[in-house]
Each structure stands twice: as structure tokens, then as C-alpha cells.
Amino acid sequence: MAKYRRLHMDELEKLEKEFVRFLAAQSITAADYQNILVADPQKQMELIDRFSDVVLTKTLSNIKILEQKTPKRLIYFTFYKDHATLHGFELAESQETDLTTYNHPEQIIQYIITHPLHINWLKGTKPYRKEKSEEIFEVLENNCLIVQDDAVYQFILQKLDHAEQ
């Protein structure tokens, strides 16, 4: 059984060359693998699970920040060596704004600037209870996205720093 999850067929197809190298590292030739496909489907699934773990472990090790956006809340999870931090905000109940409709960082930043009284700032730190990669995987599975553009995250950090002073 995979530590995280088994890669989907479309993911495996995109990683075909890497899978072949993985099999070679296990001393499994193309002919051997064809025999496994026919004679031992259980072993095939075990190999795919192990390959999935290798791929996902490498991917998860490169993740630094995840974003979770709901209609009323925007949270960033930052992963460090032995702990994770949470920075973000939630909208006051009275606000009818849906943050999921804001597709550009500038829109969110502008909302924060123009509606400061309708924002409740969130901040926290949590030590890992499991391996770092497992913690990241769990957060990622809860409707989070890997942060590509950290403009909003940096802006939120500045706002939180000013709020503490």
C-alpha cells in the first residue's frame, strides 16, 4: 500500500520514463515487468505503490507554501524543518464577498486594503506530529494548492507584522 496514494494512470503515463528507470534500479527488465503484469498483478501494484511513494516524497519535499481558499477564508501554510505556520484571514460574517471568485493576487490585496475592518487575522504555529512530508500531504489533500505566486502571502505577513506592533 502506498504511503500517500497510488499515482493515477494519467500521472503514471506522464512519468513513464521515470518509471522505467525506477524498474531498472530494482533490476527489473522490460521482459520481467511484462511477466509481472501477467503473472503477478499484486506485485505490479506494489511496484506502482513504491514508485508513487518515491515521486510524491520528492514532490512533497519541494513544497514550501500551500494556500487554502474558501469563500470566507484565505490561509497560507508554510512548512519548515520541524513545524508549520499558518497565516491568513477570514472575513467578518457580515461580508458577502466570496474570496474564491478572486483569481488574481491584486484583487485580494486590494480587498484587504479597502476593507480592513472586515478582516479577522489568523496566525498560528504547529509542530509536526508525523513526518513533514505526511503533514504536507494531509494539508494538500484538504483543498490546498501549491503557491506559485507568493504576493498575497507576503502582503499578509506584512499586515500581521504591523498588527502586532
CSV table of N, CA and C in Angstrom, one decimal:
chain,number,residue,atom,x,y,z
A,1,MET,N,0.8,-1.2,0.0
A,1,MET,CA,0.0,0.0,0.0
A,1,MET,C,0.9,1.2,0.0
A,2,ALA,N,0.5,2.2,-0.8
A,2,ALA,CA,1.3,3.5,-0.9
A,2,ALA,C,1.2,4.3,0.4
A,3,LYS,N,2.3,4.9,0.7
A,3,LYS,CA,2.4,5.8,1.9
A,3,LYS,C,1.5,6.9,1.8
A,4,TYR,N,1.4,7.5,0.6
A,4,TYR,CA,0.5,8.7,0.4
A,4,TYR,C,-0.7,8.3,-0.4
A,5,ARG,N,-0.5,8.0,-1.7
A,5,ARG,CA,-1.6,7.5,-2.5
A,5,ARG,C,-0.9,6.9,-3.8
A,6,ARG,N,-1.7,6.0,-4.5
A,6,ARG,CA,-1.2,5.5,-5.7
A,6,ARG,C,-1.4,6.5,-6.8
A,7,LEU,N,-0.4,6.7,-7.6
A,7,LEU,CA,-0.5,7.7,-8.7
A,7,LEU,C,-1.6,7.2,-9.7
A,8,HIS,N,-2.3,8.1,-10.3
A,8,HIS,CA,-3.4,7.8,-11.2
A,8,HIS,C,-2.7,7.4,-12.6
A,9,MET,N,-3.5,6.7,-13.4
A,9,MET,CA,-3.0,6.2,-14.7
A,9,MET,C,-2.4,7.4,-15.5
A,10,ASP,N,-3.1,8.5,-15.6
A,10,ASP,CA,-2.6,9.6,-16.4
A,10,ASP,C,-1.3,10.2,-15.8
A,11,GLU,N,-1.1,10.2,-14.5
A,11,GLU,CA,0.1,10.6,-13.9
A,11,GLU,C,1.2,9.6,-14.2
A,12,LEU,N,0.9,8.3,-14.2
A,12,LEU,CA,1.9,7.3,-14.5
A,12,LEU,C,2.4,7.4,-15.9
A,13,GLU,N,1.4,7.7,-16.8
A,13,GLU,CA,1.7,7.8,-18.2
A,13,GLU,C,2.7,8.9,-18.5
A,14,LYS,N,2.5,10.1,-17.8
A,14,LYS,CA,3.4,11.2,-17.9
A,14,LYS,C,4.8,10.9,-17.3
A,15,LEU,N,4.9,10.0,-16.4
A,15,LEU,CA,6.1,9.6,-15.8
A,15,LEU,C,6.7,8.3,-16.3
A,16,GLU,N,6.4,7.9,-17.5
A,16,GLU,CA,6.8,6.6,-18.0
A,16,GLU,C,8.3,6.4,-18.0
A,17,LYS,N,9.0,7.4,-18.4
A,17,LYS,CA,10.5,7.3,-18.5
A,17,LYS,C,11.0,7.1,-17.0
A,18,GLU,N,10.5,7.9,-16.1
A,18,GLU,CA,11.0,7.7,-14.7
A,18,GLU,C,10.6,6.4,-14.1
A,19,PHE,N,9.5,5.8,-14.5
A,19,PHE,CA,9.0,4.5,-14.0
A,19,PHE,C,10.0,3.4,-14.6
A,20,VAL,N,10.4,3.6,-15.8
A,20,VAL,CA,11.3,2.6,-16.4
A,20,VAL,C,12.6,2.7,-15.7
A,21,ARG,N,13.1,3.9,-15.4
A,21,ARG,CA,14.4,4.0,-14.6
A,21,ARG,C,14.2,3.4,-13.2
A,22,PHE,N,13.0,3.6,-12.6
A,22,PHE,CA,12.7,3.0,-11.3
A,22,PHE,C,12.8,1.5,-11.4
A,23,LEU,N,12.2,0.9,-12.4
A,23,LEU,CA,12.2,-0.5,-12.5
A,23,LEU,C,13.7,-1.0,-12.7
A,24,ALA,N,14.4,-0.3,-13.5
A,24,ALA,CA,15.8,-0.7,-13.8
A,24,ALA,C,16.6,-0.6,-12.5
A,25,ALA,N,16.3,0.4,-11.7
A,25,ALA,CA,17.0,0.4,-10.4
A,25,ALA,C,16.7,-0.7,-9.5
A,26,GLN,N,15.5,-1.3,-9.7
A,26,GLN,CA,15.1,-2.5,-9.0
A,26,GLN,C,15.5,-3.8,-9.6
A,27,SER,N,16.4,-3.7,-10.7
A,27,SER,CA,16.8,-4.8,-11.5
A,27,SER,C,15.7,-5.5,-12.2
A,28,ILE,N,14.7,-4.8,-12.6
A,28,ILE,CA,13.5,-5.4,-13.3
A,28,ILE,C,13.6,-4.9,-14.8
A,29,THR,N,13.8,-5.9,-15.7
A,29,THR,CA,13.9,-5.5,-17.1
A,29,THR,C,12.4,-5.4,-17.7
A,30,ALA,N,12.4,-4.9,-18.9
A,30,ALA,CA,11.1,-4.8,-19.6
A,30,ALA,C,10.4,-6.1,-19.7
A,31,ALA,N,11.2,-7.2,-20.0
A,31,ALA,CA,10.6,-8.5,-20.1
A,31,ALA,C,10.1,-9.0,-18.7
A,32,ASP,N,10.9,-8.7,-17.7
A,32,ASP,CA,10.4,-9.1,-16.3
A,32,ASP,C,9.1,-8.4,-16.0
A,33,TYR,N,9.0,-7.1,-16.3
A,33,TYR,CA,7.8,-6.4,-16.0
A,33,TYR,C,6.6,-6.9,-16.7
A,34,GLN,N,6.8,-7.3,-18.0
A,34,GLN,CA,5.7,-7.8,-18.8
A,34,GLN,C,5.2,-9.1,-18.1
A,35,ASN,N,6.2,-9.9,-17.6
A,35,ASN,CA,5.8,-11.2,-16.9
A,35,ASN,C,5.0,-10.9,-15.6
A,36,ILE,N,5.5,-9.8,-14.9
A,36,ILE,CA,4.8,-9.4,-13.7
A,36,ILE,C,3.4,-9.0,-14.0
A,37,LEU,N,3.2,-8.2,-15.1
A,37,LEU,CA,1.8,-7.8,-15.5
A,37,LEU,C,0.9,-9.0,-15.6
A,38,VAL,N,1.4,-10.0,-16.2
A,38,VAL,CA,0.5,-11.2,-16.5
A,38,VAL,C,0.4,-12.1,-15.3
A,39,ALA,N,1.5,-12.4,-14.7
A,39,ALA,CA,1.6,-13.5,-13.7
A,39,ALA,C,1.3,-13.0,-12.2
A,40,ASP,N,1.6,-11.7,-12.0
A,40,ASP,CA,1.6,-11.3,-10.6
A,40,ASP,C,1.1,-9.8,-10.5
A,41,PRO,N,-0.2,-9.6,-10.7
A,41,PRO,CA,-0.8,-8.2,-10.6
A,41,PRO,C,-0.6,-7.6,-9.3
A,42,GLN,N,-0.5,-8.4,-8.2
A,42,GLN,CA,-0.3,-7.9,-6.9
A,42,GLN,C,1.1,-7.2,-6.8
A,43,LYS,N,2.1,-7.9,-7.4
A,43,LYS,CA,3.4,-7.3,-7.4
A,43,LYS,C,3.5,-6.1,-8.2
A,44,GLN,N,2.8,-6.0,-9.3
A,44,GLN,CA,2.7,-4.8,-10.1
A,44,GLN,C,2.2,-3.7,-9.3
A,45,MET,N,1.1,-3.9,-8.6
A,45,MET,CA,0.5,-2.8,-7.8
A,45,MET,C,1.5,-2.4,-6.7
A,46,GLU,N,2.3,-3.3,-6.1
A,46,GLU,CA,3.3,-3.0,-5.1
A,46,GLU,C,4.4,-2.1,-5.7
A,47,LEU,N,4.8,-2.4,-6.9
A,47,LEU,CA,5.8,-1.6,-7.6
A,47,LEU,C,5.3,-0.2,-7.9
A,48,ILE,N,4.0,-0.1,-8.3
A,48,ILE,CA,3.5,1.2,-8.6
A,48,ILE,C,3.3,2.0,-7.3
A,49,ASP,N,2.9,1.3,-6.2
A,49,ASP,CA,2.9,2.0,-4.9
A,49,ASP,C,4.2,2.5,-4.5
A,50,ARG,N,5.3,1.7,-4.6
A,50,ARG,CA,6.6,2.1,-4.3
A,50,ARG,C,7.1,3.3,-5.1
A,51,PHE,N,6.8,3.2,-6.4
A,51,PHE,CA,7.1,4.3,-7.3
A,51,PHE,C,6.4,5.6,-7.0
A,52,SER,N,5.1,5.4,-6.7
A,52,SER,CA,4.3,6.6,-6.3
A,52,SER,C,4.9,7.2,-5.0
A,53,ASP,N,5.3,6.4,-4.1
A,53,ASP,CA,5.9,7.0,-2.9
A,53,ASP,C,7.2,7.8,-3.2
A,54,VAL,N,8.0,7.2,-4.1
A,54,VAL,CA,9.2,7.9,-4.5
A,54,VAL,C,8.9,9.3,-5.1
A,55,VAL,N,8.0,9.3,-6.0
A,55,VAL,CA,7.6,10.5,-6.8
A,55,VAL,C,7.0,11.5,-5.8
A,56,LEU,N,6.0,11.1,-5.0
A,56,LEU,CA,5.3,12.0,-4.1
A,56,LEU,C,6.2,12.5,-3.0
A,57,THR,N,7.1,11.7,-2.5
A,57,THR,CA,8.1,12.1,-1.5
A,57,THR,C,8.9,13.2,-2.0
A,58,LYS,N,9.4,13.1,-3.2
A,58,LYS,CA,10.3,14.1,-3.9
A,58,LYS,C,9.5,15.4,-4.1
A,59,THR,N,8.3,15.2,-4.6
A,59,THR,CA,7.4,16.4,-4.9
A,59,THR,C,7.1,17.1,-3.6
A,60,LEU,N,6.7,16.4,-2.5
A,60,LEU,CA,6.3,17.0,-1.3
A,60,LEU,C,7.5,17.7,-0.6
A,61,SER,N,8.7,17.2,-0.8
A,61,SER,CA,9.9,17.8,-0.2
A,61,SER,C,10.2,19.1,-0.8
A,62,ASN,N,9.7,19.4,-2.0
A,62,ASN,CA,9.9,20.7,-2.6
A,62,ASN,C,8.8,21.8,-2.3
A,63,ILE,N,7.8,21.3,-1.6
A,63,ILE,CA,6.7,22.3,-1.3
A,63,ILE,C,7.1,23.1,0.0
A,64,LYS,N,6.9,24.4,-0.2
A,64,LYS,CA,7.2,25.3,0.9
A,64,LYS,C,6.0,25.9,1.5
A,65,ILE,N,5.0,26.3,0.6
A,65,ILE,CA,3.8,27.1,1.0
A,65,ILE,C,2.6,26.5,0.3
A,66,LEU,N,1.5,26.3,1.0
A,66,LEU,CA,0.3,25.9,0.4
A,66,LEU,C,-0.8,26.9,0.8
A,67,GLU,N,-1.7,27.1,-0.2
A,67,GLU,CA,-2.8,28.0,0.0
A,67,GLU,C,-4.2,27.3,0.1
A,68,GLN,N,-5.0,27.7,1.0
A,68,GLN,CA,-6.3,27.2,1.1
A,68,GLN,C,-7.3,28.4,1.1
A,69,LYS,N,-8.1,28.4,0.1
A,69,LYS,CA,-9.1,29.5,-0.1
A,69,LYS,C,-10.5,28.9,-0.1
A,70,THR,N,-11.3,29.5,0.8
A,70,THR,CA,-12.7,29.2,0.8
A,70,THR,C,-13.5,30.5,0.6
A,71,PRO,N,-14.8,30.5,0.5
A,71,PRO,CA,-15.5,31.8,0.3
A,71,PRO,C,-15.2,32.8,1.3
A,72,LYS,N,-14.9,32.5,2.5
A,72,LYS,CA,-14.7,33.4,3.6
A,72,LYS,C,-13.4,33.4,4.3
A,73,ARG,N,-12.4,32.6,3.8
A,73,ARG,CA,-11.2,32.4,4.4
A,73,ARG,C,-10.0,32.2,3.4
A,74,LEU,N,-8.9,32.8,3.7
A,74,LEU,CA,-7.7,32.6,2.9
A,74,LEU,C,-6.5,32.3,3.9
A,75,ILE,N,-6.0,31.1,3.8
A,75,ILE,CA,-4.9,30.6,4.7
A,75,ILE,C,-3.7,30.2,3.9
A,76,TYR,N,-2.5,30.5,4.4
A,76,TYR,CA,-1.3,30.0,3.9
A,76,TYR,C,-0.6,29.2,4.9
A,77,PHE,N,-0.2,28.0,4.5
A,77,PHE,CA,0.5,27.1,5.4
A,77,PHE,C,2.0,27.1,4.9
A,78,THR,N,2.9,27.4,5.8
A,78,THR,CA,4.3,27.4,5.5
A,78,THR,C,5.0,26.3,6.2
A,79,PHE,N,5.8,25.5,5.5
A,79,PHE,CA,6.4,24.3,6.1
A,79,PHE,C,7.9,24.5,6.4
A,80,TYR,N,8.3,24.3,7.6
A,80,TYR,CA,9.7,24.5,8.0
A,80,TYR,C,10.2,23.1,8.4
A,81,LYS,N,11.4,23.0,8.9
A,81,LYS,CA,12.0,21.7,9.2
A,81,LYS,C,11.2,20.9,10.3
A,82,ASP,N,10.8,21.6,11.3
A,82,ASP,CA,10.2,20.9,12.4
A,82,ASP,C,8.8,21.4,12.8
A,83,HIS,N,8.3,22.4,12.0
A,83,HIS,CA,7.0,22.9,12.3
A,83,HIS,C,6.4,23.6,11.1
A,84,ALA,N,5.1,23.8,11.2
A,84,ALA,CA,4.4,24.6,10.1
A,84,ALA,C,3.7,25.8,10.8
A,85,THR,N,3.6,26.8,9.9
A,85,THR,CA,2.9,28.0,10.4
A,85,THR,C,1.7,28.3,9.5
A,86,LEU,N,0.7,29.0,10.1
A,86,LEU,CA,-0.5,29.3,9.4
A,86,LEU,C,-0.6,30.9,9.5
A,87,HIS,N,-0.8,31.5,8.3
A,87,HIS,CA,-1.0,32.9,8.2
A,87,HIS,C,-2.2,33.1,7.3
A,88,GLY,N,-3.1,34.0,7.7
A,88,GLY,CA,-4.2,34.3,6.8
A,88,GLY,C,-5.2,35.2,7.4
A,89,PHE,N,-6.4,35.1,6.9
A,89,PHE,CA,-7.5,35.9,7.4
A,89,PHE,C,-8.8,35.3,7.0
A,90,GLU,N,-9.9,35.7,7.8
A,90,GLU,CA,-11.2,35.3,7.4
A,90,GLU,C,-12.1,36.6,7.4
A,91,LEU,N,-13.1,36.6,6.6
A,91,LEU,CA,-13.9,37.7,6.5
A,91,LEU,C,-15.0,37.7,7.6
A,92,ALA,N,-15.4,38.9,8.0
A,92,ALA,CA,-16.4,39.0,9.0
A,92,ALA,C,-17.7,38.4,8.5
A,93,GLU,N,-18.5,37.9,9.4
A,93,GLU,CA,-19.8,37.3,9.0
A,93,GLU,C,-20.6,38.2,8.1
A,94,SER,N,-20.6,39.5,8.3
A,94,SER,CA,-21.4,40.5,7.6
A,94,SER,C,-21.0,40.6,6.1
A,95,GLN,N,-19.8,40.2,5.8
A,95,GLN,CA,-19.3,40.3,4.4
A,95,GLN,C,-19.9,39.3,3.5
A,96,GLU,N,-20.4,39.8,2.3
A,96,GLU,CA,-20.9,38.8,1.3
A,96,GLU,C,-19.9,38.5,0.2
A,97,THR,N,-18.7,38.9,0.4
A,97,THR,CA,-17.7,38.7,-0.6
A,97,THR,C,-17.3,37.2,-0.6
A,98,ASP,N,-17.1,36.7,-1.8
A,98,ASP,CA,-16.7,35.3,-2.0
A,98,ASP,C,-15.2,35.3,-2.5
A,99,LEU,N,-14.3,35.0,-1.6
A,99,LEU,CA,-12.9,35.0,-2.0
A,99,LEU,C,-12.5,34.1,-3.1
A,100,THR,N,-13.3,33.0,-3.3
A,100,THR,CA,-13.0,32.1,-4.4
A,100,THR,C,-13.2,32.7,-5.7
A,101,THR,N,-13.9,33.8,-5.8
A,101,THR,CA,-14.1,34.5,-7.1
A,101,THR,C,-12.9,35.4,-7.4
A,102,TYR,N,-12.0,35.6,-6.5
A,102,TYR,CA,-10.8,36.5,-6.7
A,102,TYR,C,-9.7,35.6,-7.3
A,103,ASN,N,-9.4,35.8,-8.6
A,103,ASN,CA,-8.5,34.9,-9.3
A,103,ASN,C,-7.1,35.5,-9.4
A,104,HIS,N,-6.9,36.8,-9.0
A,104,HIS,CA,-5.6,37.5,-9.2
A,104,HIS,C,-5.2,38.0,-7.8
A,105,PRO,N,-3.9,37.9,-7.5
A,105,PRO,CA,-3.4,38.4,-6.2
A,105,PRO,C,-3.8,39.8,-6.0
A,106,GLU,N,-3.7,40.6,-7.0
A,106,GLU,CA,-4.0,42.1,-6.8
A,106,GLU,C,-5.4,42.3,-6.3
A,107,GLN,N,-6.4,41.4,-6.7
A,107,GLN,CA,-7.7,41.6,-6.3
A,107,GLN,C,-7.8,41.4,-4.8
A,108,ILE,N,-7.2,40.3,-4.3
A,108,ILE,CA,-7.2,40.0,-2.8
A,108,ILE,C,-6.5,41.1,-2.1
A,109,ILE,N,-5.3,41.6,-2.5
A,109,ILE,CA,-4.6,42.6,-1.8
A,109,ILE,C,-5.5,43.9,-1.8
A,110,GLN,N,-6.1,44.2,-2.9
A,110,GLN,CA,-7.0,45.4,-2.9
A,110,GLN,C,-8.1,45.3,-1.9
A,111,TYR,N,-8.7,44.1,-1.9
A,111,TYR,CA,-9.8,43.9,-0.9
A,111,TYR,C,-9.3,44.1,0.5
A,112,ILE,N,-8.2,43.6,0.9
A,112,ILE,CA,-7.6,43.8,2.2
A,112,ILE,C,-7.4,45.2,2.5
A,113,ILE,N,-6.9,46.0,1.5
A,113,ILE,CA,-6.6,47.4,1.7
A,113,ILE,C,-7.9,48.2,1.9
A,114,THR,N,-8.9,47.9,1.1
A,114,THR,CA,-10.1,48.7,1.2
A,114,THR,C,-11.1,48.2,2.2
A,115,HIS,N,-10.9,47.1,2.8
A,115,HIS,CA,-11.9,46.5,3.8
A,115,HIS,C,-11.2,46.1,5.1
A,116,PRO,N,-10.3,46.9,5.7
A,116,PRO,CA,-9.5,46.4,6.9
A,116,PRO,C,-10.4,46.1,8.1
A,117,LEU,N,-11.5,46.7,8.2
A,117,LEU,CA,-12.4,46.5,9.4
A,117,LEU,C,-13.2,45.2,9.3
A,118,HIS,N,-13.2,44.6,8.1
A,118,HIS,CA,-14.0,43.4,7.9
A,118,HIS,C,-13.1,42.1,7.9
A,119,ILE,N,-11.9,42.2,8.4
A,119,ILE,CA,-11.0,41.1,8.3
A,119,ILE,C,-10.5,40.7,9.7
A,120,ASN,N,-10.6,39.4,9.9
A,120,ASN,CA,-10.0,38.9,11.2
A,120,ASN,C,-8.7,38.1,10.8
A,121,TRP,N,-7.6,38.6,11.4
A,121,TRP,CA,-6.3,38.0,11.0
A,121,TRP,C,-6.1,36.7,11.8
A,122,LEU,N,-5.5,35.7,11.1
A,122,LEU,CA,-5.2,34.4,11.7
A,122,LEU,C,-3.7,34.1,11.6
A,123,LYS,N,-3.2,33.5,12.7
A,123,LYS,CA,-1.8,33.2,12.8
A,123,LYS,C,-1.6,32.1,13.8
A,124,GLY,N,-0.8,31.1,13.4
A,124,GLY,CA,-0.5,30.0,14.4
A,124,GLY,C,0.7,29.2,13.9
A,125,THR,N,1.2,28.4,14.9
A,125,THR,CA,2.3,27.6,14.7
A,125,THR,C,2.0,26.2,15.2
A,126,LYS,N,2.4,25.1,14.5
A,126,LYS,CA,2.2,23.8,15.0
A,126,LYS,C,3.4,22.9,14.7
A,127,PRO,N,3.9,22.2,15.7
A,127,PRO,CA,4.9,21.2,15.5
A,127,PRO,C,4.4,20.0,14.7
A,128,TYR,N,5.2,19.4,14.0
A,128,TYR,CA,4.7,18.2,13.2
A,128,TYR,C,4.5,17.0,14.2
A,129,ARG,N,3.4,16.3,14.0
A,129,ARG,CA,3.1,15.1,14.7
A,129,ARG,C,3.5,13.9,14.0
A,130,LYS,N,3.7,14.1,12.7
A,130,LYS,CA,4.1,13.0,11.8
A,130,LYS,C,5.3,13.5,11.0
A,131,GLU,N,5.8,12.7,10.0
A,131,GLU,CA,6.8,13.2,9.2
A,131,GLU,C,6.4,14.4,8.4
A,132,LYS,N,7.3,15.3,8.2
A,132,LYS,CA,6.9,16.6,7.5
A,132,LYS,C,6.2,16.3,6.2
A,133,SER,N,6.7,15.4,5.4
A,133,SER,CA,6.0,15.1,4.1
A,133,SER,C,4.6,14.6,4.3
A,134,GLU,N,4.3,13.8,5.3
A,134,GLU,CA,3.0,13.3,5.6
A,134,GLU,C,2.1,14.5,6.0
A,135,GLU,N,2.6,15.4,6.8
A,135,GLU,CA,1.8,16.6,7.2
A,135,GLU,C,1.5,17.4,6.0
A,136,ILE,N,2.4,17.6,5.1
A,136,ILE,CA,2.2,18.4,3.9
A,136,ILE,C,1.2,17.7,3.0
A,137,PHE,N,1.3,16.4,2.9
A,137,PHE,CA,0.3,15.7,2.1
A,137,PHE,C,-1.1,15.8,2.6
A,138,GLU,N,-1.3,15.7,3.9
A,138,GLU,CA,-2.6,15.9,4.5
A,138,GLU,C,-3.2,17.2,4.2
A,139,VAL,N,-2.4,18.3,4.4
A,139,VAL,CA,-2.9,19.6,4.1
A,139,VAL,C,-3.2,19.8,2.7
A,140,LEU,N,-2.4,19.3,1.8
A,140,LEU,CA,-2.6,19.3,0.4
A,140,LEU,C,-3.9,18.6,0.0
A,141,GLU,N,-4.2,17.6,0.6
A,141,GLU,CA,-5.4,16.8,0.3
A,141,GLU,C,-6.7,17.6,0.8
A,142,ASN,N,-6.5,18.6,1.6
A,142,ASN,CA,-7.7,19.4,2.1
A,142,ASN,C,-7.9,20.6,1.2
A,143,ASN,N,-8.0,20.4,-0.1
A,143,ASN,CA,-8.3,21.5,-1.0
A,143,ASN,C,-7.3,22.7,-1.0
A,144,CYS,N,-6.0,22.3,-0.8
A,144,CYS,CA,-5.0,23.3,-0.9
A,144,CYS,C,-4.3,23.3,-2.2
A,145,LEU,N,-3.7,24.4,-2.6
A,145,LEU,CA,-2.9,24.5,-3.8
A,145,LEU,C,-1.5,24.9,-3.5
A,146,ILE,N,-0.5,24.4,-4.3
A,146,ILE,CA,0.8,24.8,-4.1
A,146,ILE,C,1.0,26.3,-4.5
A,147,VAL,N,1.6,27.1,-3.7
A,147,VAL,CA,1.7,28.5,-4.0
A,147,VAL,C,2.8,28.7,-5.1
A,148,GLN,N,2.4,29.4,-6.2
A,148,GLN,CA,3.3,29.7,-7.3
A,148,GLN,C,3.7,31.2,-7.2
A,149,ASP,N,2.8,32.0,-6.9
A,149,ASP,CA,3.0,33.5,-6.7
A,149,ASP,C,2.7,33.8,-5.3
A,150,ASP,N,3.7,34.2,-4.5
A,150,ASP,CA,3.5,34.5,-3.1
A,150,ASP,C,3.2,35.9,-2.8
A,151,ALA,N,2.8,36.7,-3.7
A,151,ALA,CA,2.5,38.1,-3.5
A,151,ALA,C,1.5,38.4,-2.3
A,152,VAL,N,0.4,37.6,-2.3
A,152,VAL,CA,-0.6,37.8,-1.3
A,152,VAL,C,-0.1,37.3,0.0
A,153,TYR,N,0.6,36.2,0.0
A,153,TYR,CA,1.2,35.7,1.2
A,153,TYR,C,2.2,36.7,1.9
A,154,GLN,N,3.0,37.3,1.1
A,154,GLN,CA,4.0,38.3,1.6
A,154,GLN,C,3.2,39.5,2.1
A,155,PHE,N,2.2,39.9,1.4
A,155,PHE,CA,1.3,41.0,1.9
A,155,PHE,C,0.7,40.7,3.2
A,156,ILE,N,0.2,39.5,3.4
A,156,ILE,CA,-0.5,39.1,4.7
A,156,ILE,C,0.6,39.1,5.8
A,157,LEU,N,1.8,38.6,5.5
A,157,LEU,CA,2.8,38.6,6.5
A,157,LEU,C,3.1,40.1,7.0
A,158,GLN,N,3.2,41.0,6.0
A,158,GLN,CA,3.4,42.4,6.4
A,158,GLN,C,2.3,42.9,7.3
A,159,LYS,N,1.1,42.6,6.9
A,159,LYS,CA,-0.1,43.1,7.6
A,159,LYS,C,-0.1,42.5,9.1
A,160,LEU,N,0.2,41.3,9.2
A,160,LEU,CA,0.3,40.6,10.5
A,160,LEU,C,1.4,41.2,11.3
A,161,ASP,N,2.5,41.5,10.7
A,161,ASP,CA,3.7,42.2,11.5
A,161,ASP,C,3.2,43.5,12.0
A,162,HIS,N,2.6,44.3,11.1
A,162,HIS,CA,2.1,45.7,11.5
A,162,HIS,C,1.0,45.6,12.6
A,163,ALA,N,0.2,44.6,12.6
A,163,ALA,CA,-0.9,44.4,13.6
A,163,ALA,C,-0.3,44.1,14.9
A,164,GLU,N,0.9,43.4,15.0
A,164,GLU,CA,1.5,43.0,16.2
A,164,GLU,C,2.2,44.2,16.9
A,165,GLN,N,2.6,45.2,16.1
A,165,GLN,CA,3.4,46.3,16.6
A,165,GLN,C,2.5,47.4,17.3
